[in-house]
């Protein structure tokens, strides 16, 4: 029985290998994009769902004060481990265990980021509205929000398994072994607009034998572009730009929804 819809972040290989499998494909160039946005807006910066610090650490390295929040202790622990190796960054960084749908940091920010589709792990419209209300309260008037979602590709969501994303492979940074991540099942709920994916991790030794295997899962809620536009508007934001990738390409079906919005007063 599935108890944790986002077990991916609860530990194991999903967390251990997270950085190997994030930041490519449609997310290519996202860190450079966020750094450029930070240069335009200045800090301090709030990152919701900051995970292993994949984006947060480069922002701190660039000199920005950053607060990162995440629901998952194991993901926060990985970010904290990276920061222990870079003690010079610690005075600029605060990591907080918390839920983006309900938080009060008693601080306001020039920029809020929700990278890598983290917002879609909030799988109800009510939760998403609460999250945007919290984010709005934490932005200075005119502060910017950058929200990265996937634009629903209905052929992929409702098509046969053959249309599913191909397995992804990488080299384990410690063992040097080949590791593979495969989406082995996908359940799509068209009423709730959610997709639940079961993912298998496999690690192969030098002889090509399976040295370890683990299954985990995550759930995401999709929104159409117009739905997100209304949601941002209703939550006190004015949409400034919408791109379909991190090279600032125009909006397009089935790619990213990369929103830049301004907090109205
Ligand atoms: C796809 S990862 C993104 C991590 C990081 N932002 C990056 O770009 O690599 C999604 C993260 O969102 C976190 N998350 C999911 N739901 C959350 C919630 N309600 N509040 C805070 N964090 C949440 C997960 O624990 C996970 O670390």
PDB file of C-alpha atoms and ligand atoms in Angstrom:
ATOM      1  CA  UNK A   1       0.000   0.000   0.000  1.00  0.00           C
ATOM      2  CA  UNK A   2       1.239   3.447  -0.892  1.00  0.00           C
ATOM      3  CA  UNK A   3       1.541   5.507   2.297  1.00  0.00           C
ATOM      4  CA  UNK A   4       3.873   8.339   1.299  1.00  0.00           C
ATOM      5  CA  UNK A   5       2.995   9.869  -2.091  1.00  0.00           C
ATOM      6  CA  UNK A   6       6.454  11.455  -2.237  1.00  0.00           C
ATOM      7  CA  UNK A   7       8.528   8.554  -0.901  1.00  0.00           C
ATOM      8  CA  UNK A   8      11.221   9.587  -3.378  1.00  0.00           C
ATOM      9  CA  UNK A   9      12.416  12.204  -0.892  1.00  0.00           C
ATOM     10  CA  UNK A  10      12.156  10.002   2.202  1.00  0.00           C
ATOM     11  CA  UNK A  11      15.655   8.541   1.816  1.00  0.00           C
ATOM     12  CA  UNK A  12      17.480   5.771  -0.027  1.00  0.00           C
ATOM     13  CA  UNK A  13      18.763   5.989  -3.591  1.00  0.00           C
ATOM     14  CA  UNK A  14      16.211   8.638  -4.619  1.00  0.00           C
ATOM     15  CA  UNK A  15      17.897  11.090  -2.256  1.00  0.00           C
ATOM     16  CA  UNK A  16      21.433   9.733  -2.600  1.00  0.00           C
ATOM     17  CA  UNK A  17      21.411  10.000  -6.404  1.00  0.00           C
ATOM     18  CA  UNK A  18      19.108  13.032  -6.670  1.00  0.00           C
ATOM     19  CA  UNK A  19      21.697  15.427  -8.120  1.00  0.00           C
ATOM     20  CA  UNK A  20      22.745  12.935 -10.823  1.00  0.00           C
ATOM     21  CA  UNK A  21      19.285  12.882 -12.334  1.00  0.00           C
ATOM     22  CA  UNK A  22      18.197  16.512 -12.034  1.00  0.00           C
ATOM     23  CA  UNK A  23      19.071  19.516 -14.143  1.00  0.00           C
ATOM     24  CA  UNK A  24      19.187  17.928 -17.619  1.00  0.00           C
ATOM     25  CA  UNK A  25      16.589  17.718 -20.407  1.00  0.00           C
ATOM     26  CA  UNK A  26      13.979  20.455 -20.109  1.00  0.00           C
ATOM     27  CA  UNK A  27      15.696  21.748 -16.958  1.00  0.00           C
ATOM     28  CA  UNK A  28      19.031  22.300 -18.733  1.00  0.00           C
ATOM     29  CA  UNK A  29      20.495  25.671 -17.817  1.00  0.00           C
ATOM     30  CA  UNK A  30      18.198  26.271 -14.860  1.00  0.00           C
ATOM     31  CA  UNK A  31      20.955  27.172 -12.369  1.00  0.00           C
ATOM     32  CA  UNK A  32      22.419  29.825 -14.719  1.00  0.00           C
ATOM     33  CA  UNK A  33      18.892  31.170 -15.267  1.00  0.00           C
ATOM     34  CA  UNK A  34      18.268  31.544 -11.497  1.00  0.00           C
ATOM     35  CA  UNK A  35      21.667  33.207 -11.052  1.00  0.00           C
ATOM     36  CA  UNK A  36      20.760  35.712 -13.771  1.00  0.00           C
ATOM     37  CA  UNK A  37      17.396  36.428 -12.079  1.00  0.00           C
ATOM     38  CA  UNK A  38      19.201  36.919  -8.766  1.00  0.00           C
ATOM     39  CA  UNK A  39      21.547  39.432 -10.408  1.00  0.00           C
ATOM     40  CA  UNK A  40      18.486  41.394 -11.572  1.00  0.00           C
ATOM     41  CA  UNK A  41      16.520  41.308  -8.304  1.00  0.00           C
ATOM     42  CA  UNK A  42      19.223  41.072  -5.632  1.00  0.00           C
ATOM     43  CA  UNK A  43      18.649  39.232  -2.382  1.00  0.00           C
ATOM     44  CA  UNK A  44      17.680  38.000   0.045  1.00  0.00           C
ATOM     45  CA  UNK A  45      16.346  34.913  -1.752  1.00  0.00           C
ATOM     46  CA  UNK A  46      13.879  32.294  -0.572  1.00  0.00           C
ATOM     47  CA  UNK A  47      13.927  28.846  -2.202  1.00  0.00           C
ATOM     48  CA  UNK A  48      10.975  26.572  -1.481  1.00  0.00           C
ATOM     49  CA  UNK A  49      11.557  22.841  -1.866  1.00  0.00           C
ATOM     50  CA  UNK A  50      15.328  23.424  -2.015  1.00  0.00           C
ATOM     51  CA  UNK A  51      16.161  19.737  -1.772  1.00  0.00           C
ATOM     52  CA  UNK A  52      19.879  18.963  -1.825  1.00  0.00           C
ATOM     53  CA  UNK A  53      20.821  22.608  -2.431  1.00  0.00           C
ATOM     54  CA  UNK A  54      21.480  22.000  -6.143  1.00  0.00           C
ATOM     55  CA  UNK A  55      20.315  25.598  -6.849  1.00  0.00           C
ATOM     56  CA  UNK A  56      20.777  27.101  -3.374  1.00  0.00           C
ATOM     57  CA  UNK A  57      24.518  26.392  -3.082  1.00  0.00           C
ATOM     58  CA  UNK A  58      25.454  28.199  -6.361  1.00  0.00           C
ATOM     59  CA  UNK A  59      23.295  31.156  -5.253  1.00  0.00           C
ATOM     60  CA  UNK A  60      25.159  31.328  -1.938  1.00  0.00           C
ATOM     61  CA  UNK A  61      28.471  30.946  -3.797  1.00  0.00           C
ATOM     62  CA  UNK A  62      27.486  33.966  -5.894  1.00  0.00           C
ATOM     63  CA  UNK A  63      27.179  35.974  -2.665  1.00  0.00           C
ATOM     64  CA  UNK A  64      23.412  35.994  -2.045  1.00  0.00           C
ATOM     65  CA  UNK A  65      21.744  35.523   1.311  1.00  0.00           C
ATOM     66  CA  UNK A  66      19.486  32.485   0.843  1.00  0.00           C
ATOM     67  CA  UNK A  67      16.891  30.742   2.979  1.00  0.00           C
ATOM     68  CA  UNK A  68      16.020  27.240   1.802  1.00  0.00           C
ATOM     69  CA  UNK A  69      12.975  25.329   2.984  1.00  0.00           C
ATOM     70  CA  UNK A  70      12.129  21.682   2.445  1.00  0.00           C
ATOM     71  CA  UNK A  71       9.727  19.134   3.860  1.00  0.00           C
ATOM     72  CA  UNK A  72      12.215  16.269   3.650  1.00  0.00           C
ATOM     73  CA  UNK A  73      14.800  15.816   6.398  1.00  0.00           C
ATOM     74  CA  UNK A  74      17.014  13.540   4.246  1.00  0.00           C
ATOM     75  CA  UNK A  75      17.114  16.147   1.438  1.00  0.00           C
ATOM     76  CA  UNK A  76      17.930  18.906   3.961  1.00  0.00           C
ATOM     77  CA  UNK A  77      20.670  16.705   5.428  1.00  0.00           C
ATOM     78  CA  UNK A  78      22.308  16.390   2.020  1.00  0.00           C
ATOM     79  CA  UNK A  79      22.206  20.166   1.561  1.00  0.00           C
ATOM     80  CA  UNK A  80      23.649  20.639   5.062  1.00  0.00           C
ATOM     81  CA  UNK A  81      26.475  18.198   4.246  1.00  0.00           C
ATOM     82  CA  UNK A  82      27.385  20.248   1.155  1.00  0.00           C
ATOM     83  CA  UNK A  83      27.436  23.408   3.268  1.00  0.00           C
ATOM     84  CA  UNK A  84      29.661  21.784   5.908  1.00  0.00           C
ATOM     85  CA  UNK A  85      32.258  21.435   3.161  1.00  0.00           C
ATOM     86  CA  UNK A  86      31.883  25.153   2.421  1.00  0.00           C
ATOM     87  CA  UNK A  87      31.869  26.814   5.876  1.00  0.00           C
ATOM     88  CA  UNK A  88      32.424  30.250   4.281  1.00  0.00           C
ATOM     89  CA  UNK A  89      28.857  30.030   2.885  1.00  0.00           C
ATOM     90  CA  UNK A  90      27.152  29.191   6.160  1.00  0.00           C
ATOM     91  CA  UNK A  91      26.720  32.808   7.299  1.00  0.00           C
ATOM     92  CA  UNK A  92      24.627  33.523   4.175  1.00  0.00           C
ATOM     93  CA  UNK A  93      22.474  30.382   4.282  1.00  0.00           C
ATOM     94  CA  UNK A  94      19.631  29.258   6.507  1.00  0.00           C
ATOM     95  CA  UNK A  95      18.007  25.849   6.008  1.00  0.00           C
ATOM     96  CA  UNK A  96      14.526  25.338   7.394  1.00  0.00           C
ATOM     97  CA  UNK A  97      12.495  22.149   7.662  1.00  0.00           C
ATOM     98  CA  UNK A  98       8.978  23.185   6.691  1.00  0.00           C
ATOM     99  CA  UNK A  99       5.996  22.924   4.389  1.00  0.00           C
ATOM    100  CA  UNK A 100       5.638  25.496   1.611  1.00  0.00           C
ATOM    101  CA  UNK A 101       1.851  25.464   2.080  1.00  0.00           C
ATOM    102  CA  UNK A 102       2.130  26.850   5.624  1.00  0.00           C
ATOM    103  CA  UNK A 103       5.121  28.782   6.893  1.00  0.00           C
ATOM    104  CA  UNK A 104       6.115  31.979   8.627  1.00  0.00           C
ATOM    105  CA  UNK A 105       9.791  32.908   8.505  1.00  0.00           C
ATOM    106  CA  UNK A 106       9.336  36.449   9.867  1.00  0.00           C
ATOM    107  CA  UNK A 107      11.424  37.755   6.970  1.00  0.00           C
ATOM    108  CA  UNK A 108      10.744  39.245   3.552  1.00  0.00           C
ATOM    109  CA  UNK A 109      12.633  38.495   0.356  1.00  0.00           C
ATOM    110  CA  UNK A 110      13.362  40.213  -2.961  1.00  0.00           C
ATOM    111  CA  UNK A 111      13.092  36.918  -4.824  1.00  0.00           C
ATOM    112  CA  UNK A 112      11.325  33.592  -4.227  1.00  0.00           C
ATOM    113  CA  UNK A 113      12.172  30.521  -6.299  1.00  0.00           C
ATOM    114  CA  UNK A 114      10.355  27.223  -6.635  1.00  0.00           C
ATOM    115  CA  UNK A 115      12.628  25.335  -9.048  1.00  0.00           C
ATOM    116  CA  UNK A 116      12.439  21.881 -10.608  1.00  0.00           C
ATOM    117  CA  UNK A 117       8.659  21.496 -10.364  1.00  0.00           C
ATOM    118  CA  UNK A 118       8.714  21.319  -6.547  1.00  0.00           C
ATOM    119  CA  UNK A 119       5.432  23.263  -6.446  1.00  0.00           C
ATOM    120  CA  UNK A 120       3.736  20.378  -8.292  1.00  0.00           C
ATOM    121  CA  UNK A 121       4.387  18.096  -5.317  1.00  0.00           C
ATOM    122  CA  UNK A 122       1.603  20.079  -3.630  1.00  0.00           C
ATOM    123  CA  UNK A 123      -1.141  17.976  -5.157  1.00  0.00           C
ATOM    124  CA  UNK A 124      -4.298  19.933  -4.272  1.00  0.00           C
ATOM    125  CA  UNK A 125      -5.492  23.305  -5.620  1.00  0.00           C
ATOM    126  CA  UNK A 126      -6.137  24.425  -2.002  1.00  0.00           C
ATOM    127  CA  UNK A 127      -2.564  23.586  -1.010  1.00  0.00           C
ATOM    128  CA  UNK A 128      -1.204  25.418  -4.024  1.00  0.00           C
ATOM    129  CA  UNK A 129      -3.230  28.526  -3.183  1.00  0.00           C
ATOM    130  CA  UNK A 130      -2.026  28.412   0.428  1.00  0.00           C
ATOM    131  CA  UNK A 131       1.568  28.105  -0.799  1.00  0.00           C
ATOM    132  CA  UNK A 132       1.210  31.138  -3.078  1.00  0.00           C
ATOM    133  CA  UNK A 133      -0.412  33.157  -0.271  1.00  0.00           C
ATOM    134  CA  UNK A 134       2.526  32.314   2.034  1.00  0.00           C
ATOM    135  CA  UNK A 135       5.055  33.166  -0.677  1.00  0.00           C
ATOM    136  CA  UNK A 136       3.292  36.481  -1.361  1.00  0.00           C
ATOM    137  CA  UNK A 137       3.458  37.425   2.345  1.00  0.00           C
ATOM    138  CA  UNK A 138       7.200  36.735   2.321  1.00  0.00           C
ATOM    139  CA  UNK A 139       7.976  38.968  -0.675  1.00  0.00           C
ATOM    140  CA  UNK A 140       8.700  42.678  -0.492  1.00  0.00           C
ATOM    141  CA  UNK A 141       6.206  44.695  -2.600  1.00  0.00           C
ATOM    142  CA  UNK A 142       7.318  44.234  -6.202  1.00  0.00           C
ATOM    143  CA  UNK A 143       9.428  41.203  -5.241  1.00  0.00           C
ATOM    144  CA  UNK A 144       9.667  38.451  -7.846  1.00  0.00           C
ATOM    145  CA  UNK A 145       8.513  34.849  -7.849  1.00  0.00           C
ATOM    146  CA  UNK A 146       9.939  32.284 -10.274  1.00  0.00           C
ATOM    147  CA  UNK A 147       7.902  29.153 -10.583  1.00  0.00           C
ATOM    148  CA  UNK A 148       8.967  26.220 -12.755  1.00  0.00           C
ATOM    149  CA  UNK A 149       6.295  23.638 -13.642  1.00  0.00           C
ATOM    150  CA  UNK A 150       6.015  21.166 -16.482  1.00  0.00           C
ATOM    151  CA  UNK A 151       3.444  22.000 -19.129  1.00  0.00           C
ATOM    152  CA  UNK A 152       1.228  18.892 -19.348  1.00  0.00           C
ATOM    153  CA  UNK A 153       2.055  16.741 -22.364  1.00  0.00           C
ATOM    154  CA  UNK A 154      -1.200  14.804 -22.662  1.00  0.00           C
ATOM    155  CA  UNK A 155       0.229  12.240 -25.103  1.00  0.00           C
ATOM    156  CA  UNK A 156       2.873  11.378 -22.503  1.00  0.00           C
ATOM    157  CA  UNK A 157       0.473  11.477 -19.539  1.00  0.00           C
ATOM    158  CA  UNK A 158      -2.256   9.388 -21.150  1.00  0.00           C
ATOM    159  CA  UNK A 159      -0.320   7.491 -23.826  1.00  0.00           C
ATOM    160  CA  UNK A 160       0.960   3.925 -23.658  1.00  0.00           C
ATOM    161  CA  UNK A 161       4.093   3.028 -21.691  1.00  0.00           C
ATOM    162  CA  UNK A 162       6.162   3.039 -24.887  1.00  0.00           C
ATOM    163  CA  UNK A 163       5.801   6.803 -24.893  1.00  0.00           C
ATOM    164  CA  UNK A 164       7.178   7.078 -21.346  1.00  0.00           C
ATOM    165  CA  UNK A 165      10.523   8.731 -20.802  1.00  0.00           C
ATOM    166  CA  UNK A 166      13.437   6.368 -21.545  1.00  0.00           C
ATOM    167  CA  UNK A 167      15.588   5.148 -18.616  1.00  0.00           C
ATOM    168  CA  UNK A 168      18.281   7.585 -17.485  1.00  0.00           C
ATOM    169  CA  UNK A 169      21.802   6.423 -16.644  1.00  0.00           C
ATOM    170  CA  UNK A 170      24.696   7.995 -14.758  1.00  0.00           C
ATOM    171  CA  UNK A 171      27.842   7.034 -12.902  1.00  0.00           C
ATOM    172  CA  UNK A 172      27.661   6.696  -9.123  1.00  0.00           C
ATOM    173  CA  UNK A 173      30.064   9.332  -7.762  1.00  0.00           C
ATOM    174  CA  UNK A 174      31.431   7.081  -4.974  1.00  0.00           C
ATOM    175  CA  UNK A 175      31.400   3.532  -6.359  1.00  0.00           C
ATOM    176  CA  UNK A 176      31.865   4.490 -10.013  1.00  0.00           C
ATOM    177  CA  UNK A 177      29.101   1.985 -10.810  1.00  0.00           C
ATOM    178  CA  UNK A 178      26.547   2.568 -13.534  1.00  0.00           C
ATOM    179  CA  UNK A 179      23.189   3.593 -12.024  1.00  0.00           C
ATOM    180  CA  UNK A 180      19.902   3.582 -13.908  1.00  0.00           C
ATOM    181  CA  UNK A 181      16.606   5.290 -13.091  1.00  0.00           C
ATOM    182  CA  UNK A 182      13.512   3.950 -14.857  1.00  0.00           C
ATOM    183  CA  UNK A 183       9.884   5.004 -14.589  1.00  0.00           C
ATOM    184  CA  UNK A 184       8.297   1.562 -14.207  1.00  0.00           C
ATOM    185  CA  UNK A 185       4.670   2.608 -13.673  1.00  0.00           C
ATOM    186  CA  UNK A 186       2.603   5.703 -14.160  1.00  0.00           C
ATOM    187  CA  UNK A 187      -0.892   6.261 -12.821  1.00  0.00           C
ATOM    188  CA  UNK A 188      -2.644   9.346 -14.122  1.00  0.00           C
ATOM    189  CA  UNK A 189      -5.733  10.759 -12.438  1.00  0.00           C
ATOM    190  CA  UNK A 190      -7.439  13.097 -14.917  1.00  0.00           C
ATOM    191  CA  UNK A 191      -9.969  14.271 -12.312  1.00  0.00           C
ATOM    192  CA  UNK A 192      -7.401  15.408  -9.744  1.00  0.00           C
ATOM    193  CA  UNK A 193      -4.831  16.343 -12.446  1.00  0.00           C
ATOM    194  CA  UNK A 194      -2.205  14.216 -10.774  1.00  0.00           C
ATOM    195  CA  UNK A 195       0.354  11.762 -12.009  1.00  0.00           C
ATOM    196  CA  UNK A 196       1.879   9.164  -9.692  1.00  0.00           C
ATOM    197  CA  UNK A 197       5.096   7.572 -10.923  1.00  0.00           C
ATOM    198  CA  UNK A 198       6.910   4.529  -9.572  1.00  0.00           C
ATOM    199  CA  UNK A 199      10.635   4.743 -10.222  1.00  0.00           C
ATOM    200  CA  UNK A 200      13.214   1.960 -10.038  1.00  0.00           C
ATOM    201  CA  UNK A 201      16.887   2.570  -9.272  1.00  0.00           C
ATOM    202  CA  UNK A 202      19.403  -0.089 -10.251  1.00  0.00           C
ATOM    203  CA  UNK A 203      23.116  -0.109  -9.576  1.00  0.00           C
ATOM    204  CA  UNK A 204      25.366  -2.365 -11.697  1.00  0.00           C
ATOM    205  CA  UNK A 205      28.819  -3.601 -10.688  1.00  0.00           C
ATOM    206  CA  UNK A 206      31.824  -3.601 -13.032  1.00  0.00           C
ATOM    207  CA  UNK A 207      30.765  -6.979 -14.446  1.00  0.00           C
ATOM    208  CA  UNK A 208      27.319  -5.610 -15.276  1.00  0.00           C
ATOM    209  CA  UNK A 209      25.498  -7.543 -12.534  1.00  0.00           C
ATOM    210  CA  UNK A 210      22.755  -5.822 -10.542  1.00  0.00           C
ATOM    211  CA  UNK A 211      24.450  -4.773  -7.267  1.00  0.00           C
ATOM    212  CA  UNK A 212      21.380  -3.084  -5.814  1.00  0.00           C
ATOM    213  CA  UNK A 213      17.824  -2.219  -6.725  1.00  0.00           C
ATOM    214  CA  UNK A 214      15.218  -0.013  -5.074  1.00  0.00           C
ATOM    215  CA  UNK A 215      11.740   1.267  -5.941  1.00  0.00           C
ATOM    216  CA  UNK A 216      10.299   4.588  -4.897  1.00  0.00           C
ATOM    217  CA  UNK A 217       7.608   7.000  -6.110  1.00  0.00           C
ATOM    218  CA  UNK A 218       6.387  10.551  -6.376  1.00  0.00           C
ATOM    219  CA  UNK A 219       3.173  12.407  -7.197  1.00  0.00           C
ATOM    220  CA  UNK A 220       2.805  15.637  -9.104  1.00  0.00           C
ATOM    221  CA  UNK A 221      -0.164  17.809  -9.983  1.00  0.00           C
ATOM    222  CA  UNK A 222      -0.248  19.418 -13.431  1.00  0.00           C
ATOM    223  CA  UNK A 223      -1.888  22.722 -14.355  1.00  0.00           C
ATOM    224  CA  UNK A 224      -2.604  24.135 -17.766  1.00  0.00           C
ATOM    225  CA  UNK A 225      -0.946  27.443 -18.616  1.00  0.00           C
ATOM    226  CA  UNK A 226      -4.168  29.395 -18.254  1.00  0.00           C
ATOM    227  CA  UNK A 227      -4.961  27.738 -14.909  1.00  0.00           C
ATOM    228  CA  UNK A 228      -1.555  28.772 -13.558  1.00  0.00           C
ATOM    229  CA  UNK A 229      -2.030  32.310 -14.904  1.00  0.00           C
ATOM    230  CA  UNK A 230      -5.376  32.612 -13.049  1.00  0.00           C
ATOM    231  CA  UNK A 231      -3.884  31.071  -9.905  1.00  0.00           C
ATOM    232  CA  UNK A 232      -1.029  33.583  -9.859  1.00  0.00           C
ATOM    233  CA  UNK A 233      -3.417  36.468 -10.553  1.00  0.00           C
ATOM    234  CA  UNK A 234      -5.812  35.388  -7.772  1.00  0.00           C
ATOM    235  CA  UNK A 235      -2.908  35.075  -5.372  1.00  0.00           C
ATOM    236  CA  UNK A 236      -1.764  38.687  -5.785  1.00  0.00           C
ATOM    237  CA  UNK A 237       0.840  38.277  -8.525  1.00  0.00           C
ATOM    238  CA  UNK A 238       1.218  39.999 -11.860  1.00  0.00           C
ATOM    239  CA  UNK A 239       2.735  37.766 -14.538  1.00  0.00           C
ATOM    240  CA  UNK A 240       5.751  39.405 -16.166  1.00  0.00           C
ATOM    241  CA  UNK A 241       7.089  36.591 -18.353  1.00  0.00           C
ATOM    242  CA  UNK A 242       6.421  33.003 -19.294  1.00  0.00           C
ATOM    243  CA  UNK A 243       9.017  30.812 -21.019  1.00  0.00           C
ATOM    244  CA  UNK A 244       9.075  27.191 -22.162  1.00  0.00           C
ATOM    245  CA  UNK A 245      12.716  26.577 -21.213  1.00  0.00           C
ATOM    246  CA  UNK A 246      15.690  28.150 -19.483  1.00  0.00           C
ATOM    247  CA  UNK A 247      16.926  29.772 -22.723  1.00  0.00           C
ATOM    248  CA  UNK A 248      13.832  32.011 -22.515  1.00  0.00           C
ATOM    249  CA  UNK A 249      12.023  30.392 -25.479  1.00  0.00           C
ATOM    250  CA  UNK A 250       8.374  31.466 -25.898  1.00  0.00           C
ATOM    251  CA  UNK A 251       5.582  29.449 -24.215  1.00  0.00           C
ATOM    252  CA  UNK A 252       4.995  26.096 -25.906  1.00  0.00           C
ATOM    253  CA  UNK A 253       2.886  22.985 -25.440  1.00  0.00           C
ATOM    254  CA  UNK A 254       4.381  20.100 -23.434  1.00  0.00           C
ATOM    255  CA  UNK A 255       7.590  21.836 -22.352  1.00  0.00           C
ATOM    256  CA  UNK A 256       8.247  23.886 -19.180  1.00  0.00           C
ATOM    257  CA  UNK A 257       6.007  26.553 -17.716  1.00  0.00           C
ATOM    258  CA  UNK A 258       8.641  28.931 -16.400  1.00  0.00           C
ATOM    259  CA  UNK A 259       6.775  31.799 -14.778  1.00  0.00           C
ATOM    260  CA  UNK A 260       8.200  35.113 -13.618  1.00  0.00           C
ATOM    261  CA  UNK A 261       5.696  37.073 -11.571  1.00  0.00           C
ATOM    262  CA  UNK A 262       5.750  40.208  -9.450  1.00  0.00           C
ATOM    263  CA  UNK A 263       4.056  40.515  -6.044  1.00  0.00           C
ATOM    264  CA  UNK A 264       1.399  43.242  -6.229  1.00  0.00           C
ATOM    265  CA  UNK A 265       1.018  45.411  -3.142  1.00  0.00           C
TER     266      UNK A 265
HETATM  267  C1  LIG B   1      12.206  18.078  -7.460  1.00  0.00           C
HETATM  268  S1  LIG B   1      12.882  18.401  -5.873  1.00  0.00           S
HETATM  269  C2  LIG B   1      13.609  19.985  -6.161  1.00  0.00           C
HETATM  270  C3  LIG B   1      14.835  20.265  -5.319  1.00  0.00           C
HETATM  271  C4  LIG B   1      15.601  21.520  -5.701  1.00  0.00           C
HETATM  272  N1  LIG B   1      14.761  22.705  -5.684  1.00  0.00           N
HETATM  273  C5  LIG B   1      16.265  21.406  -7.058  1.00  0.00           C
HETATM  274  O1  LIG B   1      15.963  22.230  -7.923  1.00  0.00           O
HETATM  275  O2  LIG B   1      17.053  20.500  -7.253  1.00  0.00           O
HETATM  276  C6  LIG B   1      11.418  18.752  -4.957  1.00  0.00           C
HETATM  277  C7  LIG B   1      11.689  19.055  -3.512  1.00  0.00           C
HETATM  278  O3  LIG B   1      10.480  19.625  -2.975  1.00  0.00           O
HETATM  279  C8  LIG B   1      10.305  19.121  -1.664  1.00  0.00           C
HETATM  280  N2  LIG B   1       8.895  19.288  -1.292  1.00  0.00           N
HETATM  281  C9  LIG B   1       7.834  18.589  -1.737  1.00  0.00           C
HETATM  282  N3  LIG B   1       6.689  19.066  -1.188  1.00  0.00           N
HETATM  283  C10 LIG B   1       7.049  20.084  -0.376  1.00  0.00           C
HETATM  284  C11 LIG B   1       6.343  20.981   0.478  1.00  0.00           C
HETATM  285  N4  LIG B   1       5.022  20.922   0.600  1.00  0.00           N
HETATM  286  N5  LIG B   1       7.056  21.913   1.153  1.00  0.00           N
HETATM  287  C12 LIG B   1       8.399  21.982   1.052  1.00  0.00           C
HETATM  288  N6  LIG B   1       9.130  21.163   0.263  1.00  0.00           N
HETATM  289  C13 LIG B   1       8.471  20.239  -0.445  1.00  0.00           C
HETATM  290  C14 LIG B   1      10.797  17.687  -1.722  1.00  0.00           C
HETATM  291  O4  LIG B   1      11.102  17.181  -0.435  1.00  0.00           O
HETATM  292  C15 LIG B   1      12.014  17.837  -2.639  1.00  0.00           C
HETATM  293  O5  LIG B   1      13.180  18.047  -1.919  1.00  0.00           O
END
